[in-house]
Amino acid sequence: MKKTLILCDFDGTITESDVTDTLLNHFATKEWEEVGKAYLKGTISHAEMNTKFAQLLNASPMQVNALLKKIPLRPGFSKLLSEINYANVSFVVISSGWDYYIERILQKYNPRFLSRISLEDNKDNTVLQIIANKISLDPINKMWNLQLLWDKNSCRFSSPCKGHIVKTLRKHFNQIIVIGNSESDICMAENATIIFAFGTLQQICKNKGIPTENVSNFYQVKEYLSSIHVID
């Protein structure tokens, strides 16, 4: 049993921008913005918004891949990965985004990143796990389809609910560290041992009285984890 689990959000955390929004800005009509507004008003769920976003994506895999090559990571992320001792620490990317772009961006930095389809399968320590929604292009109608692998565990803020994922994985770990940037990360922040907060998550946690380590890059995350001997 490993002692520590690091759960890290992707969009706006590992990347400085939201990749789903970037793709839709390039390859969808303005209808996607109306879908986003409907979610913010509470008239559709996060899962419904996510599904509609995928259906509005009008691009080939080649077009998507070309844009993904231009997506930068937040400073210090690759350095943090290189410093983690995976014998003692599990690193899992958890996202309400899409596995297609997460895998392709992260595998440039470490080819061991692979999407995970079961929360119970954690035996291969050489694999860096990605928990995200599965998206694929239907070759017949040329439409992107989204599979919400944890749809029954979605919540108001995220699909899947990251808090549910934390609770499910807690039995395997003594310490759970989360890294996030927005409202979609609040459920896992409420269930974490240590929270590293970027962006709006800092104020959200402050309003709820949840203590955080407020950061702007992954060098600061690495420095703190080194100080408490989570990484070498």
PDB file of C-alpha atoms in Angstrom:
ATOM      1  CA  MET A   1       0.000   0.000   0.000  1.00  0.00           C
ATOM      2  CA  LYS A   2       1.349   3.402  -0.956  1.00  0.00           C
ATOM      3  CA  LYS A   3       1.490   6.138   1.608  1.00  0.00           C
ATOM      4  CA  THR A   4       0.668   9.172  -0.534  1.00  0.00           C
ATOM      5  CA  LEU A   5      -1.622   9.918  -3.455  1.00  0.00           C
ATOM      6  CA  ILE A   6      -1.335  13.139  -5.459  1.00  0.00           C
ATOM      7  CA  LEU A   7      -4.533  13.955  -7.354  1.00  0.00           C
ATOM      8  CA  CYS A   8      -4.010  16.741  -9.872  1.00  0.00           C
ATOM      9  CA  ASP A   9      -6.578  18.530 -12.005  1.00  0.00           C
ATOM     10  CA  PHE A  10      -5.645  19.135 -15.649  1.00  0.00           C
ATOM     11  CA  ASP A  11      -7.376  22.096 -17.324  1.00  0.00           C
ATOM     12  CA  GLY A  12      -6.212  25.380 -15.844  1.00  0.00           C
ATOM     13  CA  THR A  13      -3.944  23.540 -13.432  1.00  0.00           C
ATOM     14  CA  ILE A  14      -1.408  21.469 -15.385  1.00  0.00           C
ATOM     15  CA  THR A  15      -2.218  23.729 -18.321  1.00  0.00           C
ATOM     16  CA  GLU A  16      -2.733  27.426 -17.718  1.00  0.00           C
ATOM     17  CA  SER A  17      -5.788  27.525 -19.980  1.00  0.00           C
ATOM     18  CA  ASP A  18      -8.835  25.275 -20.307  1.00  0.00           C
ATOM     19  CA  VAL A  19      -8.145  22.963 -23.258  1.00  0.00           C
ATOM     20  CA  THR A  20     -11.817  22.131 -23.857  1.00  0.00           C
ATOM     21  CA  ASP A  21     -12.573  25.850 -24.175  1.00  0.00           C
ATOM     22  CA  THR A  22      -9.587  26.289 -26.498  1.00  0.00           C
ATOM     23  CA  LEU A  23     -10.787  23.486 -28.773  1.00  0.00           C
ATOM     24  CA  LEU A  24     -14.332  24.809 -28.846  1.00  0.00           C
ATOM     25  CA  ASN A  25     -13.157  28.346 -29.562  1.00  0.00           C
ATOM     26  CA  HIS A  26     -11.349  27.021 -32.623  1.00  0.00           C
ATOM     27  CA  PHE A  27     -13.667  24.258 -33.806  1.00  0.00           C
ATOM     28  CA  ALA A  28     -17.242  24.961 -32.689  1.00  0.00           C
ATOM     29  CA  THR A  29     -19.979  27.497 -33.318  1.00  0.00           C
ATOM     30  CA  LYS A  30     -20.874  30.093 -30.697  1.00  0.00           C
ATOM     31  CA  GLU A  31     -23.560  27.687 -29.513  1.00  0.00           C
ATOM     32  CA  TRP A  32     -21.031  26.208 -27.099  1.00  0.00           C
ATOM     33  CA  GLU A  33     -20.979  29.496 -25.174  1.00  0.00           C
ATOM     34  CA  GLU A  34     -24.754  29.347 -24.776  1.00  0.00           C
ATOM     35  CA  VAL A  35     -24.418  25.799 -23.437  1.00  0.00           C
ATOM     36  CA  GLY A  36     -21.884  27.060 -20.906  1.00  0.00           C
ATOM     37  CA  LYS A  37     -24.254  29.838 -19.832  1.00  0.00           C
ATOM     38  CA  ALA A  38     -27.058  27.303 -19.377  1.00  0.00           C
ATOM     39  CA  TYR A  39     -24.825  25.322 -17.034  1.00  0.00           C
ATOM     40  CA  LEU A  40     -23.918  28.430 -15.040  1.00  0.00           C
ATOM     41  CA  LYS A  41     -27.614  29.228 -14.671  1.00  0.00           C
ATOM     42  CA  GLY A  42     -28.219  25.708 -13.368  1.00  0.00           C
ATOM     43  CA  THR A  43     -30.607  24.695 -16.150  1.00  0.00           C
ATOM     44  CA  ILE A  44     -28.368  21.794 -17.273  1.00  0.00           C
ATOM     45  CA  SER A  45     -25.988  19.590 -15.320  1.00  0.00           C
ATOM     46  CA  HIS A  46     -22.227  19.516 -15.679  1.00  0.00           C
ATOM     47  CA  ALA A  47     -22.494  16.122 -17.374  1.00  0.00           C
ATOM     48  CA  GLU A  48     -25.067  17.465 -19.863  1.00  0.00           C
ATOM     49  CA  MET A  49     -22.840  20.445 -20.632  1.00  0.00           C
ATOM     50  CA  ASN A  50     -19.850  18.168 -21.157  1.00  0.00           C
ATOM     51  CA  THR A  51     -21.799  15.913 -23.528  1.00  0.00           C
ATOM     52  CA  LYS A  52     -23.090  18.847 -25.582  1.00  0.00           C
ATOM     53  CA  PHE A  53     -19.599  20.327 -25.794  1.00  0.00           C
ATOM     54  CA  ALA A  54     -18.262  17.117 -27.332  1.00  0.00           C
ATOM     55  CA  GLN A  55     -21.079  17.014 -29.887  1.00  0.00           C
ATOM     56  CA  LEU A  56     -20.328  20.594 -30.945  1.00  0.00           C
ATOM     57  CA  LEU A  57     -16.651  19.887 -31.631  1.00  0.00           C
ATOM     58  CA  ASN A  58     -16.327  20.048 -35.428  1.00  0.00           C
ATOM     59  CA  ALA A  59     -12.772  18.989 -36.208  1.00  0.00           C
ATOM     60  CA  SER A  60     -10.796  16.007 -37.401  1.00  0.00           C
ATOM     61  CA  PRO A  61      -8.307  14.263 -35.121  1.00  0.00           C
ATOM     62  CA  MET A  62      -5.547  15.780 -37.268  1.00  0.00           C
ATOM     63  CA  GLN A  63      -6.864  19.295 -36.661  1.00  0.00           C
ATOM     64  CA  VAL A  64      -7.235  18.647 -32.932  1.00  0.00           C
ATOM     65  CA  ASN A  65      -3.732  17.175 -32.668  1.00  0.00           C
ATOM     66  CA  ALA A  66      -2.192  20.161 -34.430  1.00  0.00           C
ATOM     67  CA  LEU A  67      -3.758  22.540 -31.925  1.00  0.00           C
ATOM     68  CA  LEU A  68      -2.763  20.389 -28.951  1.00  0.00           C
ATOM     69  CA  LYS A  69       0.894  20.745 -29.910  1.00  0.00           C
ATOM     70  CA  LYS A  70       0.602  24.447 -29.098  1.00  0.00           C
ATOM     71  CA  ILE A  71      -0.793  23.975 -25.575  1.00  0.00           C
ATOM     72  CA  PRO A  72       1.884  24.858 -22.973  1.00  0.00           C
ATOM     73  CA  LEU A  73       2.077  23.388 -19.492  1.00  0.00           C
ATOM     74  CA  ARG A  74       2.246  25.458 -16.336  1.00  0.00           C
ATOM     75  CA  PRO A  75       5.885  26.097 -15.345  1.00  0.00           C
ATOM     76  CA  GLY A  76       7.485  23.425 -13.186  1.00  0.00           C
ATOM     77  CA  PHE A  77       5.110  20.563 -13.940  1.00  0.00           C
ATOM     78  CA  SER A  78       7.606  18.354 -15.776  1.00  0.00           C
ATOM     79  CA  LYS A  79      10.177  19.087 -13.062  1.00  0.00           C
ATOM     80  CA  LEU A  80       7.735  17.956 -10.373  1.00  0.00           C
ATOM     81  CA  LEU A  81       7.100  14.708 -12.244  1.00  0.00           C
ATOM     82  CA  SER A  82      10.818  13.995 -12.455  1.00  0.00           C
ATOM     83  CA  GLU A  83      11.244  14.470  -8.698  1.00  0.00           C
ATOM     84  CA  ILE A  84       8.495  12.085  -7.575  1.00  0.00           C
ATOM     85  CA  ASN A  85       9.540   8.705  -6.205  1.00  0.00           C
ATOM     86  CA  TYR A  86       6.807   6.526  -7.617  1.00  0.00           C
ATOM     87  CA  ALA A  87       7.629   3.724  -5.194  1.00  0.00           C
ATOM     88  CA  ASN A  88       6.195   5.892  -2.424  1.00  0.00           C
ATOM     89  CA  VAL A  89       3.823   8.245  -4.228  1.00  0.00           C
ATOM     90  CA  SER A  90       1.029   7.662  -6.738  1.00  0.00           C
ATOM     91  CA  PHE A  91       0.356  10.480  -9.192  1.00  0.00           C
ATOM     92  CA  VAL A  92      -3.096  10.605 -10.793  1.00  0.00           C
ATOM     93  CA  VAL A  93      -4.492  13.249 -13.125  1.00  0.00           C
ATOM     94  CA  ILE A  94      -8.211  13.721 -12.456  1.00  0.00           C
ATOM     95  CA  SER A  95     -10.306  15.759 -14.833  1.00  0.00           C
ATOM     96  CA  SER A  96     -13.836  16.461 -15.986  1.00  0.00           C
ATOM     97  CA  GLY A  97     -12.247  17.065 -19.379  1.00  0.00           C
ATOM     98  CA  TRP A  98     -11.521  14.596 -22.162  1.00  0.00           C
ATOM     99  CA  ASP A  99      -8.986  11.772 -22.171  1.00  0.00           C
ATOM    100  CA  TYR A 100      -8.100  12.326 -25.846  1.00  0.00           C
ATOM    101  CA  TYR A 101      -6.324  15.631 -25.346  1.00  0.00           C
ATOM    102  CA  ILE A 102      -5.027  14.895 -21.848  1.00  0.00           C
ATOM    103  CA  GLU A 103      -3.204  11.761 -23.006  1.00  0.00           C
ATOM    104  CA  ARG A 104      -1.725  13.440 -26.066  1.00  0.00           C
ATOM    105  CA  ILE A 105      -0.460  16.456 -24.175  1.00  0.00           C
ATOM    106  CA  LEU A 106       0.969  14.560 -21.201  1.00  0.00           C
ATOM    107  CA  GLN A 107       2.553  11.707 -23.135  1.00  0.00           C
ATOM    108  CA  LYS A 108       4.922  14.235 -24.707  1.00  0.00           C
ATOM    109  CA  TYR A 109       6.381  14.673 -21.241  1.00  0.00           C
ATOM    110  CA  ASN A 110       5.996  11.128 -19.938  1.00  0.00           C
ATOM    111  CA  PRO A 111       4.777   8.228 -22.122  1.00  0.00           C
ATOM    112  CA  ARG A 112       3.558   6.342 -19.038  1.00  0.00           C
ATOM    113  CA  PHE A 113       0.401   8.465 -18.791  1.00  0.00           C
ATOM    114  CA  LEU A 114      -2.604   6.322 -19.681  1.00  0.00           C
ATOM    115  CA  SER A 115      -6.347   6.654 -19.165  1.00  0.00           C
ATOM    116  CA  ARG A 116      -7.881   4.515 -16.463  1.00  0.00           C
ATOM    117  CA  ILE A 117     -11.282   2.881 -16.654  1.00  0.00           C
ATOM    118  CA  SER A 118     -11.471   1.319 -13.190  1.00  0.00           C
ATOM    119  CA  LEU A 119     -10.840   2.869  -9.791  1.00  0.00           C
ATOM    120  CA  GLU A 120     -10.016  -0.542  -8.360  1.00  0.00           C
ATOM    121  CA  ASP A 121      -7.164  -1.305 -10.750  1.00  0.00           C
ATOM    122  CA  ASN A 122      -4.071   0.300  -9.229  1.00  0.00           C
ATOM    123  CA  LYS A 123      -1.546  -2.525  -9.324  1.00  0.00           C
ATOM    124  CA  ASP A 124       0.838  -1.247 -11.994  1.00  0.00           C
ATOM    125  CA  ASN A 125       2.942   1.433 -10.336  1.00  0.00           C
ATOM    126  CA  THR A 126       4.751   2.224 -13.593  1.00  0.00           C
ATOM    127  CA  VAL A 127       1.566   3.689 -15.105  1.00  0.00           C
ATOM    128  CA  LEU A 128       0.673   7.309 -14.388  1.00  0.00           C
ATOM    129  CA  GLN A 129      -3.081   7.281 -14.272  1.00  0.00           C
ATOM    130  CA  ILE A 130      -5.554   9.605 -15.972  1.00  0.00           C
ATOM    131  CA  ILE A 131      -9.135   9.682 -14.710  1.00  0.00           C
ATOM    132  CA  ALA A 132     -11.196  11.554 -17.290  1.00  0.00           C
ATOM    133  CA  ASN A 133     -14.126  11.251 -19.655  1.00  0.00           C
ATOM    134  CA  LYS A 134     -13.576   9.197 -22.786  1.00  0.00           C
ATOM    135  CA  ILE A 135     -14.104  10.949 -26.118  1.00  0.00           C
ATOM    136  CA  SER A 136     -13.893   9.378 -29.561  1.00  0.00           C
ATOM    137  CA  LEU A 137     -14.834  10.244 -33.129  1.00  0.00           C
ATOM    138  CA  ASP A 138     -17.605   8.188 -34.712  1.00  0.00           C
ATOM    139  CA  PRO A 139     -16.220   7.321 -38.166  1.00  0.00           C
ATOM    140  CA  ILE A 140     -19.695   7.137 -39.719  1.00  0.00           C
ATOM    141  CA  ASN A 141     -21.354  10.398 -38.692  1.00  0.00           C
ATOM    142  CA  LYS A 142     -18.036  12.203 -38.012  1.00  0.00           C
ATOM    143  CA  MET A 143     -19.320  13.323 -34.613  1.00  0.00           C
ATOM    144  CA  TRP A 144     -17.350  13.242 -31.381  1.00  0.00           C
ATOM    145  CA  ASN A 145     -19.057  11.165 -28.695  1.00  0.00           C
ATOM    146  CA  LEU A 146     -18.421  11.412 -24.972  1.00  0.00           C
ATOM    147  CA  GLN A 147     -18.545   8.499 -22.553  1.00  0.00           C
ATOM    148  CA  LEU A 148     -19.057   9.615 -18.971  1.00  0.00           C
ATOM    149  CA  LEU A 149     -17.392   6.636 -17.335  1.00  0.00           C
ATOM    150  CA  TRP A 150     -18.404   7.800 -13.849  1.00  0.00           C
ATOM    151  CA  ASP A 151     -21.690   9.484 -14.808  1.00  0.00           C
ATOM    152  CA  LYS A 152     -23.560   8.059 -11.822  1.00  0.00           C
ATOM    153  CA  ASN A 153     -20.989   9.754  -9.603  1.00  0.00           C
ATOM    154  CA  SER A 154     -21.233  13.213 -11.195  1.00  0.00           C
ATOM    155  CA  CYS A 155     -22.173  16.243  -9.117  1.00  0.00           C
ATOM    156  CA  ARG A 156     -23.179  19.872  -9.584  1.00  0.00           C
ATOM    157  CA  PHE A 157     -19.582  20.949 -10.023  1.00  0.00           C
ATOM    158  CA  SER A 158     -17.928  18.170 -11.998  1.00  0.00           C
ATOM    159  CA  SER A 159     -18.426  15.038 -14.065  1.00  0.00           C
ATOM    160  CA  PRO A 160     -17.074  12.905 -12.512  1.00  0.00           C
ATOM    161  CA  CYS A 161     -17.386  14.225  -8.960  1.00  0.00           C
ATOM    162  CA  LYS A 162     -13.793  14.468  -7.826  1.00  0.00           C
ATOM    163  CA  GLY A 163     -14.825  14.194  -4.205  1.00  0.00           C
ATOM    164  CA  HIS A 164     -16.315  10.768  -4.912  1.00  0.00           C
ATOM    165  CA  ILE A 165     -13.037   9.694  -6.512  1.00  0.00           C
ATOM    166  CA  VAL A 166     -11.107  10.814  -3.421  1.00  0.00           C
ATOM    167  CA  LYS A 167     -13.432   8.895  -1.104  1.00  0.00           C
ATOM    168  CA  THR A 168     -13.169   5.771  -3.266  1.00  0.00           C
ATOM    169  CA  LEU A 169      -9.365   5.845  -3.390  1.00  0.00           C
ATOM    170  CA  ARG A 170      -8.850   6.851   0.250  1.00  0.00           C
ATOM    171  CA  LYS A 171      -8.804   3.241   1.445  1.00  0.00           C
ATOM    172  CA  HIS A 172      -5.573   2.698  -0.486  1.00  0.00           C
ATOM    173  CA  PHE A 173      -3.648   5.709   0.871  1.00  0.00           C
ATOM    174  CA  ASN A 174      -2.757   7.371   4.153  1.00  0.00           C
ATOM    175  CA  GLN A 175      -2.390  10.854   2.691  1.00  0.00           C
ATOM    176  CA  ILE A 176      -4.182  12.482  -0.244  1.00  0.00           C
ATOM    177  CA  ILE A 177      -2.771  15.674  -1.746  1.00  0.00           C
ATOM    178  CA  VAL A 178      -4.875  17.535  -4.294  1.00  0.00           C
ATOM    179  CA  ILE A 179      -3.914  20.219  -6.795  1.00  0.00           C
ATOM    180  CA  GLY A 180      -6.631  22.247  -8.516  1.00  0.00           C
ATOM    181  CA  ASN A 181      -7.706  25.629  -9.785  1.00  0.00           C
ATOM    182  CA  SER A 182     -11.479  26.039  -9.882  1.00  0.00           C
ATOM    183  CA  GLU A 183     -14.948  25.232  -8.592  1.00  0.00           C
ATOM    184  CA  SER A 184     -14.816  21.787 -10.229  1.00  0.00           C
ATOM    185  CA  ASP A 185     -12.081  20.865  -7.721  1.00  0.00           C
ATOM    186  CA  ILE A 186     -13.917  21.892  -4.559  1.00  0.00           C
ATOM    187  CA  CYS A 187     -15.301  18.432  -3.777  1.00  0.00           C
ATOM    188  CA  MET A 188     -11.850  16.855  -3.761  1.00  0.00           C
ATOM    189  CA  ALA A 189     -10.418  19.813  -1.837  1.00  0.00           C
ATOM    190  CA  GLU A 190     -12.993  19.192   0.903  1.00  0.00           C
ATOM    191  CA  ASN A 191     -11.706  15.621   1.246  1.00  0.00           C
ATOM    192  CA  ALA A 192      -7.944  16.164   0.980  1.00  0.00           C
ATOM    193  CA  THR A 193      -5.073  16.174   3.442  1.00  0.00           C
ATOM    194  CA  ILE A 194      -3.214  19.014   1.680  1.00  0.00           C
ATOM    195  CA  ILE A 195      -4.599  21.351  -1.005  1.00  0.00           C
ATOM    196  CA  PHE A 196      -2.503  23.270  -3.516  1.00  0.00           C
ATOM    197  CA  ALA A 197      -4.761  25.932  -5.012  1.00  0.00           C
ATOM    198  CA  PHE A 198      -4.308  27.840  -8.231  1.00  0.00           C
ATOM    199  CA  GLY A 199      -6.719  30.406  -9.667  1.00  0.00           C
ATOM    200  CA  THR A 200     -10.252  30.805  -8.339  1.00  0.00           C
ATOM    201  CA  LEU A 201      -9.976  27.750  -6.092  1.00  0.00           C
ATOM    202  CA  GLN A 202      -7.959  29.909  -3.698  1.00  0.00           C
ATOM    203  CA  GLN A 203     -10.875  32.238  -2.958  1.00  0.00           C
ATOM    204  CA  ILE A 204     -13.472  29.456  -3.054  1.00  0.00           C
ATOM    205  CA  CYS A 205     -11.606  27.534  -0.358  1.00  0.00           C
ATOM    206  CA  LYS A 206     -11.039  30.699   1.658  1.00  0.00           C
ATOM    207  CA  ASN A 207     -14.772  31.433   1.601  1.00  0.00           C
ATOM    208  CA  LYS A 208     -15.456  27.912   2.871  1.00  0.00           C
ATOM    209  CA  GLY A 209     -12.755  28.062   5.537  1.00  0.00           C
ATOM    210  CA  ILE A 210     -10.663  25.356   3.881  1.00  0.00           C
ATOM    211  CA  PRO A 211      -6.915  25.900   4.405  1.00  0.00           C
ATOM    212  CA  THR A 212      -4.831  25.816   1.226  1.00  0.00           C
ATOM    213  CA  GLU A 213      -1.310  26.303  -0.016  1.00  0.00           C
ATOM    214  CA  ASN A 214      -1.809  29.023  -2.628  1.00  0.00           C
ATOM    215  CA  VAL A 215       0.571  28.647  -5.575  1.00  0.00           C
ATOM    216  CA  SER A 216       1.104  29.978  -9.089  1.00  0.00           C
ATOM    217  CA  ASN A 217       3.466  27.342 -10.506  1.00  0.00           C
ATOM    218  CA  PHE A 218       4.610  23.778  -9.898  1.00  0.00           C
ATOM    219  CA  TYR A 219       8.046  24.798  -8.695  1.00  0.00           C
ATOM    220  CA  GLN A 220       6.294  26.058  -5.552  1.00  0.00           C
ATOM    221  CA  VAL A 221       4.417  22.762  -5.256  1.00  0.00           C
ATOM    222  CA  LYS A 222       7.680  20.826  -5.572  1.00  0.00           C
ATOM    223  CA  GLU A 223       9.402  23.000  -2.965  1.00  0.00           C
ATOM    224  CA  TYR A 224       6.617  22.459  -0.436  1.00  0.00           C
ATOM    225  CA  LEU A 225       6.443  18.700  -1.039  1.00  0.00           C
ATOM    226  CA  SER A 226      10.201  18.511  -0.615  1.00  0.00           C
ATOM    227  CA  SER A 227       9.952  20.369   2.688  1.00  0.00           C
ATOM    228  CA  ILE A 228       7.563  17.747   4.089  1.00  0.00           C
ATOM    229  CA  HIS A 229       9.540  14.870   2.534  1.00  0.00           C
ATOM    230  CA  VAL A 230       6.849  13.697   0.152  1.00  0.00           C
ATOM    231  CA  ILE A 231       9.386  13.950  -2.685  1.00  0.00           C
ATOM    232  CA  ASP A 232      13.161  13.801  -2.557  1.00  0.00           C
TER     233      ASP A 232
END
